[in-house]
Amino acid sequence: MIDALIIGGGFSGLAAGIRLAHFDLKVCLIESHPVPGGLNTFYPYKGYLFESGLHAVTNFPSPKNTKTPFWKLLRQLRLTADDFALRPQKKSRICFPGACLEFTNDFPFFITQVEQTFPEERDRFLSFISYLNGFDEYDFSTPYLSTRYVLSSFIHEPLLIEMLLCPVMYYGSAQENDLDFKDFALLFKSIFFEGLGRPEGGIKSIIDLLVNRFTECGGELRLNTTVNALEHDGHQIMRAHIQNGEPIESRHVFSSAGLWETMRLTGQETPHEKTGRISFMESISIFNTPLQGKDTSILFYNDHPSFAYKQPEGLTDPSSGVVCFPDHFHYETPLDSFTVKITHLANYSIWRALSTSEYSFEKEKTFRSACHHVSRYLPDLDFSRNMAFSDIFTPLTIEKFTHHMNGSVYGSPVKKREGKTAFDNLYLCGTDQGLVGIVGSMLSGITMANQHVLSKINS
Ligand SMILES: Cc1cc2nc3c(=O)[nH]c(=O)nc-3n(C[C@H](O)[C@H](O)[C@H](O)COP(=O)(O)OP(=O)(O)OC[C@H]3O[C@@H](n4cnc5c(N)ncnc54)[C@H](O)[C@@H]3O)c2cc1C
C-alpha cells in the first residue's frame, strides 16, 4: 500500500507529487505518455525541439512583490526563481477593429494604453481596477458572478469590454462567451498585473526541474503507463488498475485527468452536456531567419467589434486568434531558431468525423488559411519565405495529450474548487479543480495535496 497515487504527469500532478514526497510519503505518479508535461510538453521533430502548448508562463515573478502566487509556488516546492529562469515578454498587443492596446509586465503602461485609446473610460476603468484589487479570487465561497455583468457595470464602452475579455478567455476559460468573475480576476491578475515570461531553457527545462525534484524526494514516476480503472466500494477507492493489469493500492488518489474523465475511471456515466466545448487548433512554424516585428511577444486579435469565444460551426474560426513569437522575449542568450505559433478556436466533433486522408488535407488547408488570415495583422511576416517546418495540432491532438473528452483545452465548465469527488480518498487537481495554465495547475496540485493530505498529517 502506498500513500498517494497521482494520475497524470502534467504540471498539477508533478507539483502535487513533489509536495507530498517532501513529507516522506510514498508517492507514485502515473503518466500515460513517454514524456511528462501533459499539454505543455516537447518533442523532437526533424532536428528541432518543438514545444506543444506553451506560449508564455503567466504570473511573472517580480522581486518587488513576493506575495504573488508564483512566489508562493516557489516556497511550497522549495525552488527558486532562478531555477525557472523566466525571461519577461517584450510587448503584447490586443487588436480589434479600430483599436489596439499594448501591454508589458508593467501594469501602469497598460493603464496608459487604455486611457489613450478610450479617454472617456479612464475613470471607470480605474474604478474597475480598484474593485479588482480588492476582490479575493481565492474565496471559493463567492457564488458565480458573470464577468460580462461585472465589466458592464463599470465600463460603458463595449469594445473595451471585449478587448479585456479576449486574452483572458483564450488563456483559461472553459466556459463559452462568459466566465465566472473569480476566474476572470485570477487570470487577469496573472496576465496583466503580474505579466508574461518564458523559461530561458524552454519548457523542457521546467519539466526536467520538476521531474528531478520529484524523484530526488523519493517519488516514483511511471511513464508510458495508463490508469484504466479505479475500483471502489462506493465510498473509497480501493485500488487502481493500470494497463498491464497490475493493481495499485493507495491511501489517497489525486487525479489530474479531469472531472468526468476521472468519474469514467470509477465506472460512472458522463453527462455529455457537461463536458467542455472549447478546443483549439494550433500551428507551430519554425523559420530559418529572424522574424520581423521583433517587439511583439503575443498578439491577440479579433476581426469583429464583439468577441465570439465559442465552439465554431466549422473546423476552425480564424476570425479571432492568438499569435505567439516565443523568440521575442528578453532572453540572455538569443534563440537560434525562430518560431511562430498560431492558435484558433476549433470544433472537436467536426475534426473527429474526418477520415484519415481528409484529416491530413484539412490540417494543411486550415493552416494555410490561418497564415493568410494573421498576415493581415502582421504584414511584415512572410509565411511563404524561409519557413523550415510546421506542425499542426487539432482538438484530436489535445485529446491525445490530455485524455480530455471533446479535446477540451480547459476541461469541464463545471469546476470542483474543493477538489472533492463522490469518493472520500479521491481528489481532483489541475484543470477541473479550477486553476489553469502552468502556474495555476501547479498551484492546484500544491493546494490539493496540502488540503486533503498534508494538513491532516501535520495537525
Ligand atoms: C494550445 C495550448 C496552449 C497553451 N498555452 C499555455 C501557455 O502558454 N501558458 C500556460 O500557462 N498554459 C497554457 N496552456 C494551458 C496549460 O497547458 C494547461 O492549463 C495545463 O497544462 C494543465 O495542467 P494539468 O496538470 O491540469 O493537466 P494536463 O496538462 O492535461 O495533464 C494531465 C496529464 O494526465 C495524463 N493522464 C490523463 N488520464 C490519464 C490516465 N488515465 N492514466 C495516466 N495518465 C493520464 C495525461 O496524459 C496528461 O499528461 C495551453 C494549452 C493549450 C492547449
Coordinates of N, CA, C and O in Angstrom, one line a residue, residues 87-93 102-106 109 196-198 291 293-298 325-331 334:
R87 N 12.1 34.7 -18.4 CA 12.5 36.0 -19.0 C 11.2 36.7 -19.5 O 10.3 36.1 -20.1
P88 N 11.2 38.0 -19.2 CA 9.9 38.7 -19.4 C 9.6 38.9 -20.9 O 10.5 38.9 -21.8
Q89 N 8.4 39.1 -21.2 CA 7.9 39.4 -22.6 C 8.5 40.8 -23.0 O 8.9 41.6 -22.1
K90 N 8.4 41.0 -24.3 CA 8.8 42.4 -24.8 C 7.5 43.2 -24.7 O 7.3 44.0 -23.8
K91 N 6.6 43.0 -25.6 CA 5.3 43.7 -25.6 C 4.2 42.9 -26.3 O 4.5 42.2 -27.3
S92 N 3.1 42.8 -25.7 CA 2.0 42.1 -26.4 C 0.9 43.1 -26.8 O 0.8 44.2 -26.3
R93 N 0.0 42.6 -27.7 CA -1.0 43.5 -28.2 C -2.3 42.8 -28.3 O -2.4 41.6 -28.6
E102 N -1.7 47.8 -26.1 CA -0.4 47.1 -25.9 C -0.2 46.9 -24.4 O -0.7 47.7 -23.6
F103 N 0.4 45.8 -24.0 CA 0.8 45.6 -22.6 C 2.1 44.9 -22.4 O 2.6 44.2 -23.3
T104 N 2.8 45.3 -21.3 CA 4.1 44.7 -21.0 C 3.9 44.1 -19.5 O 2.8 44.0 -19.1
N105 N 5.0 43.8 -18.9 CA 4.8 43.3 -17.5 C 4.8 44.5 -16.5 O 4.9 44.3 -15.3
D106 N 4.6 45.7 -17.1 CA 4.5 46.9 -16.2 C 3.0 47.4 -16.3 O 2.7 48.0 -17.3
F109 N 1.7 50.8 -17.6 CA 1.8 51.0 -19.0 C 0.5 50.7 -19.7 O 0.0 51.4 -20.6
L196 N 3.8 38.2 -18.3 CA 4.2 37.0 -19.0 C 5.7 36.8 -19.1 O 6.4 37.8 -19.3
G197 N 6.1 35.6 -19.1 CA 7.5 35.3 -19.3 C 7.7 33.9 -20.0 O 6.7 33.2 -20.1
R198 N 8.9 33.6 -20.4 CA 9.2 32.3 -20.9 C 10.5 31.8 -20.3 O 11.4 32.6 -20.1
L291 N 12.5 36.8 -37.4 CA 11.2 37.3 -37.9 C 11.2 38.8 -37.8 O 11.9 39.4 -36.9
G293 N 9.3 42.5 -36.9 CA 8.4 43.0 -35.8 C 8.9 42.4 -34.5 O 8.0 41.8 -33.8
K294 N 10.1 42.5 -34.2 CA 10.7 41.7 -33.1 C 10.2 42.2 -31.7 O 10.6 41.6 -30.7
D295 N 9.4 43.2 -31.6 CA 9.0 43.6 -30.3 C 7.7 43.0 -29.9 O 7.2 43.1 -28.8
T296 N 7.0 42.3 -30.8 CA 5.7 41.7 -30.4 C 5.9 40.3 -29.8 O 6.4 39.4 -30.5
S297 N 5.6 40.1 -28.6 CA 5.7 38.7 -28.0 C 4.4 37.9 -28.3 O 4.5 36.8 -28.8
I298 N 3.3 38.5 -28.0 CA 2.0 37.8 -28.3 C 1.0 38.8 -28.8 O 0.9 39.9 -28.3
F325 N 5.1 34.7 -30.5 CA 6.5 34.7 -31.0 C 7.4 34.3 -29.9 O 7.9 35.2 -29.1
P326 N 7.7 33.0 -29.7 CA 8.5 32.6 -28.5 C 9.9 33.2 -28.5 O 10.5 33.4 -27.4
D327 N 10.4 33.7 -29.6 CA 11.7 34.3 -29.6 C 11.7 35.7 -29.1 O 12.8 36.2 -28.7
H328 N 10.6 36.3 -29.1 CA 10.5 37.8 -28.7 C 10.3 38.0 -27.2 O 9.3 38.6 -26.8
F329 N 11.2 37.4 -26.5 CA 11.2 37.6 -25.0 C 12.6 38.1 -24.7 O 13.5 37.9 -25.5
H330 N 12.8 38.6 -23.5 CA 14.2 39.2 -23.2 C 15.1 38.1 -22.7 O 15.4 38.0 -21.5
Y331 N 15.5 37.2 -23.6 CA 16.5 36.1 -23.2 C 17.9 36.6 -23.0 O 18.3 37.6 -23.6
P334 N 20.1 34.7 -27.0 CA 19.1 34.7 -28.1 C 18.9 33.2 -28.6 O 19.9 32.5 -28.7

